Amino acid sequence: MKPAMNRHFFFRAASLVAASLAWMPSATQAAASGPQTAWVSSWSASPQPLWEESFVLPAGMPAQVADQTLRETVKISLGGKRLRVVLSNRYGTQPLVIGAAHVAKARAGAAIDPASDRALRFGGRPGVTVAPGAQVVSDPVDLPVAALSELAVSTYFPQPTPVTTFHWGAQQTAALASGDVGGAADLPGASALHGRAFLTGIWVESAASTPVVVAFGDSLTDGNGSTPGANRRWPDFLARRLAPQGVGVVNAGISGARVWGDKMGVNAMARFEADVLAQPGVRTVVVLMGINDIGWPDSGFAPDDAPMTAARLVEGYRQLAEAARARNVRIVGATIAPYEGSLHGTPLAGHYRPAKDAVRREVNQWIRDSGVFDAVVDMDAVLRDPAHPARLLPAYDSGDHLHPGDAGYQAMAQALDDGILFGR
């Protein structure tokens, strides 16, 4: 499913306006002698459109929600005295009606700290209608939160609402309960939802100079293979390391993402503006993508797609680098991890073939040597088995020979030192 071009244009324009306004100091701020503040991104989940039921991987989302409250838990990177919540209808074909929404500090399961519960407002009102293709940012909420806090966002949908904008593979379980119960301390009897719907960002008020690193990638950035609910994706490990320095880290990974192809989300070119460059405070983007471009053709994922060439992938990387530099955003290129034996014994085993791995190695050499990126992090070198470089080091392998486990993701984060991220 692809959004209409006018919705892409509207969303990009709205994102740019929102980001510009968020960074624009008020007259009071300009006159103040103290440090200026700004809204900066502390957490994100990139929206995806639903795909056809015939695709090899099920979306796992209900067709619609109606008179139900969805409670989603997130772990922010930066803290602040105030925050704002971002909800998206990017791939909707009809207005998204939100009857009420709450944010609170999360406790175990679907529970919240009732004393921290805050009802969200949108232009002073408790609900909001989001146009197709657009997103909405809540009014500021006075809720001091520390860096690396876990928050729960509860959204009530009063009428039948198709789940058209979601995030697959969230590595986090949400709770779906009947009625308008966003302020309830717990949601007993709620059904589990293994994904996200409509929630796309948390902004916090921070110093105007606060830098944000955006992780832009596929399932290796989305955290497939990590321990669910434990926040052990590589951007999570990076956030824990950088939080004491006052640096934010947000995750713009989408499982199944490709530089050129659509399916589990639109291609990298189509979403780079909204998911990366429009993030308030973005200073650096780390691009780790390409394995699905190489592996999907002639497999159960995309059996009819033409084989990917190194030249085609390189063309995409160059375009991303140009777009980042035009916005004064530092871009770090990451080499593609080894994946021999990936998905072995499944209908998707054709994801790996020796000829495809030759393309991966050619692309990696270009990433290392081309000079197109401002810096390079060699994730291939970090994750590969020295005794068998075409495959993951067993200690880092989640078991499917494609995705790292927790230890592998931690090693990836450790490879991103300050020199790579910020040139210092």
PDB file of N, CA, C and O in Angstrom, residues 22-65:
ATOM      1  N   ALA A  22       9.190  24.412  16.240  1.00  0.00           N
ATOM      2  CA  ALA A  22       9.730  23.904  17.486  1.00  0.00           C
ATOM      3  C   ALA A  22      11.084  24.519  17.805  1.00  0.00           C
ATOM      4  O   ALA A  22      11.440  24.704  18.963  1.00  0.00           O
ATOM      5  N   TRP A  23      11.848  24.840  16.762  1.00  0.00           N
ATOM      6  CA  TRP A  23      13.185  25.400  16.970  1.00  0.00           C
ATOM      7  C   TRP A  23      13.188  26.920  17.037  1.00  0.00           C
ATOM      8  O   TRP A  23      14.191  27.524  17.390  1.00  0.00           O
ATOM      9  N   MET A  24      12.085  27.567  16.692  1.00  0.00           N
ATOM     10  CA  MET A  24      12.055  29.018  16.632  1.00  0.00           C
ATOM     11  C   MET A  24      11.903  29.620  18.026  1.00  0.00           C
ATOM     12  O   MET A  24      10.911  29.381  18.709  1.00  0.00           O
ATOM     13  N   PRO A  25      12.871  30.390  18.532  1.00  0.00           N
ATOM     14  CA  PRO A  25      12.757  30.960  19.865  1.00  0.00           C
ATOM     15  C   PRO A  25      11.676  32.025  19.908  1.00  0.00           C
ATOM     16  O   PRO A  25      11.479  32.773  18.963  1.00  0.00           O
ATOM     17  N   SER A  26      10.961  32.069  21.024  1.00  0.00           N
ATOM     18  CA  SER A  26       9.946  33.103  21.194  1.00  0.00           C
ATOM     19  C   SER A  26      10.615  34.424  21.524  1.00  0.00           C
ATOM     20  O   SER A  26      11.807  34.498  21.830  1.00  0.00           O
ATOM     21  N   ALA A  27       9.828  35.492  21.475  1.00  0.00           N
ATOM     22  CA  ALA A  27      10.366  36.811  21.811  1.00  0.00           C
ATOM     23  C   ALA A  27      10.869  36.820  23.245  1.00  0.00           C
ATOM     24  O   ALA A  27      11.895  37.430  23.568  1.00  0.00           O
ATOM     25  N   THR A  28      10.163  36.111  24.142  1.00  0.00           N
ATOM     26  CA  THR A  28      10.587  36.040  25.534  1.00  0.00           C
ATOM     27  C   THR A  28      11.925  35.339  25.661  1.00  0.00           C
ATOM     28  O   THR A  28      12.820  35.785  26.384  1.00  0.00           O
ATOM     29  N   GLN A  29      12.074  34.230  24.914  1.00  0.00           N
ATOM     30  CA  GLN A  29      13.340  33.511  24.958  1.00  0.00           C
ATOM     31  C   GLN A  29      14.482  34.355  24.421  1.00  0.00           C
ATOM     32  O   GLN A  29      15.584  34.377  24.964  1.00  0.00           O
ATOM     33  N   ALA A  30      14.223  35.045  23.322  1.00  0.00           N
ATOM     34  CA  ALA A  30      15.262  35.858  22.708  1.00  0.00           C
ATOM     35  C   ALA A  30      15.732  36.953  23.640  1.00  0.00           C
ATOM     36  O   ALA A  30      16.911  37.346  23.629  1.00  0.00           O
ATOM     37  N   ALA A  31      14.806  37.483  24.458  1.00  0.00           N
ATOM     38  CA  ALA A  31      15.167  38.586  25.348  1.00  0.00           C
ATOM     39  C   ALA A  31      15.782  38.089  26.644  1.00  0.00           C
ATOM     40  O   ALA A  31      16.408  38.849  27.377  1.00  0.00           O
ATOM     41  N   ALA A  32      15.584  36.818  26.962  1.00  0.00           N
ATOM     42  CA  ALA A  32      16.067  36.302  28.228  1.00  0.00           C
ATOM     43  C   ALA A  32      17.586  36.200  28.223  1.00  0.00           C
ATOM     44  O   ALA A  32      18.209  35.960  27.206  1.00  0.00           O
ATOM     45  N   SER A  33      18.158  36.372  29.408  1.00  0.00           N
ATOM     46  CA  SER A  33      19.609  36.314  29.508  1.00  0.00           C
ATOM     47  C   SER A  33      20.093  34.882  29.709  1.00  0.00           C
ATOM     48  O   SER A  33      21.255  34.581  29.476  1.00  0.00           O
ATOM     49  N   GLY A  34      19.197  33.976  30.138  1.00  0.00           N
ATOM     50  CA  GLY A  34      19.580  32.595  30.389  1.00  0.00           C
ATOM     51  C   GLY A  34      19.645  31.789  29.103  1.00  0.00           C
ATOM     52  O   GLY A  34      19.332  32.284  28.018  1.00  0.00           O
ATOM     53  N   PRO A  35      20.025  30.523  29.226  1.00  0.00           N
ATOM     54  CA  PRO A  35      20.109  29.659  28.046  1.00  0.00           C
ATOM     55  C   PRO A  35      18.740  29.495  27.387  1.00  0.00           C
ATOM     56  O   PRO A  35      17.727  29.357  28.064  1.00  0.00           O
ATOM     57  N   GLN A  36      18.721  29.488  26.064  1.00  0.00           N
ATOM     58  CA  GLN A  36      17.478  29.279  25.346  1.00  0.00           C
ATOM     59  C   GLN A  36      17.153  27.789  25.302  1.00  0.00           C
ATOM     60  O   GLN A  36      18.032  26.939  25.358  1.00  0.00           O
ATOM     61  N   THR A  37      15.861  27.483  25.191  1.00  0.00           N
ATOM     62  CA  THR A  37      15.422  26.098  25.129  1.00  0.00           C
ATOM     63  C   THR A  37      14.715  25.835  23.816  1.00  0.00           C
ATOM     64  O   THR A  37      14.336  26.768  23.101  1.00  0.00           O
ATOM     65  N   ALA A  38      14.536  24.564  23.522  1.00  0.00           N
ATOM     66  CA  ALA A  38      13.860  24.164  22.291  1.00  0.00           C
ATOM     67  C   ALA A  38      13.250  22.790  22.515  1.00  0.00           C
ATOM     68  O   ALA A  38      13.610  22.069  23.446  1.00  0.00           O
ATOM     69  N   TRP A  39      12.309  22.435  21.654  1.00  0.00           N
ATOM     70  CA  TRP A  39      11.764  21.089  21.670  1.00  0.00           C
ATOM     71  C   TRP A  39      12.666  20.190  20.840  1.00  0.00           C
ATOM     72  O   TRP A  39      12.973  20.500  19.688  1.00  0.00           O
ATOM     73  N   VAL A  40      13.107  19.085  21.429  1.00  0.00           N
ATOM     74  CA  VAL A  40      13.982  18.150  20.729  1.00  0.00           C
ATOM     75  C   VAL A  40      13.403  16.740  20.834  1.00  0.00           C
ATOM     76  O   VAL A  40      12.703  16.401  21.797  1.00  0.00           O
ATOM     77  N   SER A  41      13.700  15.940  19.862  1.00  0.00           N
ATOM     78  CA  SER A  41      13.174  14.579  19.812  1.00  0.00           C
ATOM     79  C   SER A  41      13.902  13.693  20.808  1.00  0.00           C
ATOM     80  O   SER A  41      15.132  13.650  20.847  1.00  0.00           O
ATOM     81  N   SER A  42      13.131  12.981  21.626  1.00  0.00           N
ATOM     82  CA  SER A  42      13.693  12.085  22.631  1.00  0.00           C
ATOM     83  C   SER A  42      13.401  10.621  22.336  1.00  0.00           C
ATOM     84  O   SER A  42      14.085   9.733  22.844  1.00  0.00           O
ATOM     85  N   TRP A  43      12.375  10.369  21.526  1.00  0.00           N
ATOM     86  CA  TRP A  43      11.999   8.994  21.165  1.00  0.00           C
ATOM     87  C   TRP A  43      11.196   9.050  19.873  1.00  0.00           C
ATOM     88  O   TRP A  43      10.466  10.018  19.624  1.00  0.00           O
ATOM     89  N   SER A  44      11.318   8.002  19.049  1.00  0.00           N
ATOM     90  CA  SER A  44      10.489   7.945  17.849  1.00  0.00           C
ATOM     91  C   SER A  44      10.282   6.496  17.427  1.00  0.00           C
ATOM     92  O   SER A  44      11.049   5.603  17.807  1.00  0.00           O
ATOM     93  N   ALA A  45       9.235   6.285  16.655  1.00  0.00           N
ATOM     94  CA  ALA A  45       8.984   5.012  15.981  1.00  0.00           C
ATOM     95  C   ALA A  45       8.450   5.360  14.602  1.00  0.00           C
ATOM     96  O   ALA A  45       7.421   6.018  14.477  1.00  0.00           O
ATOM     97  N   SER A  46       9.155   4.962  13.567  1.00  0.00           N
ATOM     98  CA  SER A  46       8.786   5.363  12.208  1.00  0.00           C
ATOM     99  C   SER A  46       7.485   4.687  11.772  1.00  0.00           C
ATOM    100  O   SER A  46       7.330   3.476  11.901  1.00  0.00           O
ATOM    101  N   PRO A  47       6.542   5.462  11.238  1.00  0.00           N
ATOM    102  CA  PRO A  47       5.275   4.875  10.782  1.00  0.00           C
ATOM    103  C   PRO A  47       5.462   3.998   9.544  1.00  0.00           C
ATOM    104  O   PRO A  47       6.329   4.239   8.713  1.00  0.00           O
ATOM    105  N   GLN A  48       4.612   2.991   9.454  1.00  0.00           N
ATOM    106  CA  GLN A  48       4.569   2.100   8.294  1.00  0.00           C
ATOM    107  C   GLN A  48       3.124   1.957   7.830  1.00  0.00           C
ATOM    108  O   GLN A  48       2.203   1.990   8.653  1.00  0.00           O
ATOM    109  N   PRO A  49       2.914   1.756   6.529  1.00  0.00           N
ATOM    110  CA  PRO A  49       1.572   1.423   6.044  1.00  0.00           C
ATOM    111  C   PRO A  49       1.344  -0.078   6.149  1.00  0.00           C
ATOM    112  O   PRO A  49       2.282  -0.872   6.075  1.00  0.00           O
ATOM    113  N   LEU A  50       0.094  -0.474   6.313  1.00  0.00           N
ATOM    114  CA  LEU A  50      -0.218  -1.897   6.282  1.00  0.00           C
ATOM    115  C   LEU A  50       0.081  -2.464   4.890  1.00  0.00           C
ATOM    116  O   LEU A  50      -0.071  -1.777   3.891  1.00  0.00           O
ATOM    117  N   TRP A  51       0.497  -3.727   4.860  1.00  0.00           N
ATOM    118  CA  TRP A  51       0.750  -4.375   3.572  1.00  0.00           C
ATOM    119  C   TRP A  51      -0.299  -5.451   3.306  1.00  0.00           C
ATOM    120  O   TRP A  51      -1.106  -5.795   4.178  1.00  0.00           O
ATOM    121  N   GLU A  52      -0.252  -5.958   2.094  1.00  0.00           N
ATOM    122  CA  GLU A  52      -1.248  -6.934   1.672  1.00  0.00           C
ATOM    123  C   GLU A  52      -1.150  -8.214   2.510  1.00  0.00           C
ATOM    124  O   GLU A  52      -0.068  -8.605   2.942  1.00  0.00           O
ATOM    125  N   GLU A  53      -2.292  -8.868   2.709  1.00  0.00           N
ATOM    126  CA  GLU A  53      -2.325 -10.100   3.479  1.00  0.00           C
ATOM    127  C   GLU A  53      -1.526 -11.212   2.809  1.00  0.00           C
ATOM    128  O   GLU A  53      -1.100 -12.167   3.469  1.00  0.00           O
ATOM    129  N   SER A  54      -1.297 -11.090   1.502  1.00  0.00           N
ATOM    130  CA  SER A  54      -0.557 -12.121   0.777  1.00  0.00           C
ATOM    131  C   SER A  54       0.944 -12.086   1.060  1.00  0.00           C
ATOM    132  O   SER A  54       1.664 -13.028   0.720  1.00  0.00           O
ATOM    133  N   PHE A  55       1.434 -11.010   1.698  1.00  0.00           N
ATOM    134  CA  PHE A  55       2.870 -10.908   1.978  1.00  0.00           C
ATOM    135  C   PHE A  55       3.266 -11.999   2.965  1.00  0.00           C
ATOM    136  O   PHE A  55       2.493 -12.417   3.827  1.00  0.00           O
ATOM    137  N   VAL A  56       4.509 -12.452   2.859  1.00  0.00           N
ATOM    138  CA  VAL A  56       4.968 -13.604   3.613  1.00  0.00           C
ATOM    139  C   VAL A  56       4.950 -13.380   5.119  1.00  0.00           C
ATOM    140  O   VAL A  56       4.822 -14.338   5.898  1.00  0.00           O
ATOM    141  N   LEU A  57       5.068 -12.142   5.581  1.00  0.00           N
ATOM    142  CA  LEU A  57       5.016 -11.838   7.011  1.00  0.00           C
ATOM    143  C   LEU A  57       3.698 -11.155   7.351  1.00  0.00           C
ATOM    144  O   LEU A  57       3.347 -10.149   6.731  1.00  0.00           O
ATOM    145  N   PRO A  58       2.954 -11.651   8.327  1.00  0.00           N
ATOM    146  CA  PRO A  58       1.690 -10.996   8.699  1.00  0.00           C
ATOM    147  C   PRO A  58       1.946  -9.700   9.447  1.00  0.00           C
ATOM    148  O   PRO A  58       2.905  -9.586  10.213  1.00  0.00           O
ATOM    149  N   ALA A  59       1.087  -8.722   9.225  1.00  0.00           N
ATOM    150  CA  ALA A  59       1.233  -7.441   9.920  1.00  0.00           C
ATOM    151  C   ALA A  59       0.913  -7.573  11.407  1.00  0.00           C
ATOM    152  O   ALA A  59       1.477  -6.858  12.244  1.00  0.00           O
ATOM    153  N   GLY A  60      -0.007  -8.464  11.751  1.00  0.00           N
ATOM    154  CA  GLY A  60      -0.307  -8.704  13.158  1.00  0.00           C
ATOM    155  C   GLY A  60      -1.080  -7.591  13.839  1.00  0.00           C
ATOM    156  O   GLY A  60      -1.071  -7.489  15.070  1.00  0.00           O
ATOM    157  N   MET A  61      -1.768  -6.768  13.056  1.00  0.00           N
ATOM    158  CA  MET A  61      -2.548  -5.663  13.600  1.00  0.00           C
ATOM    159  C   MET A  61      -4.040  -5.942  13.456  1.00  0.00           C
ATOM    160  O   MET A  61      -4.453  -6.580  12.482  1.00  0.00           O
ATOM    161  N   PRO A  62      -4.867  -5.467  14.392  1.00  0.00           N
ATOM    162  CA  PRO A  62      -6.312  -5.563  14.184  1.00  0.00           C
ATOM    163  C   PRO A  62      -6.725  -4.691  13.011  1.00  0.00           C
ATOM    164  O   PRO A  62      -6.081  -3.669  12.733  1.00  0.00           O
ATOM    165  N   ALA A  63      -7.773  -5.083  12.314  1.00  0.00           N
ATOM    166  CA  ALA A  63      -8.230  -4.278  11.176  1.00  0.00           C
ATOM    167  C   ALA A  63      -8.647  -2.890  11.616  1.00  0.00           C
ATOM    168  O   ALA A  63      -8.446  -1.910  10.889  1.00  0.00           O
ATOM    169  N   GLN A  64      -9.220  -2.792  12.830  1.00  0.00           N
ATOM    170  CA  GLN A  64      -9.639  -1.492  13.333  1.00  0.00           C
ATOM    171  C   GLN A  64      -9.703  -1.529  14.857  1.00  0.00           C
ATOM    172  O   GLN A  64      -9.696  -2.596  15.479  1.00  0.00           O
ATOM    173  N   VAL A  65      -9.733  -0.347  15.451  1.00  0.00           N
ATOM    174  CA  VAL A  65     -10.035  -0.187  16.867  1.00  0.00           C
ATOM    175  C   VAL A  65     -11.291   0.667  16.964  1.00  0.00           C
ATOM    176  O   VAL A  65     -11.524   1.545  16.126  1.00  0.00           O
TER     177      VAL A  65
END
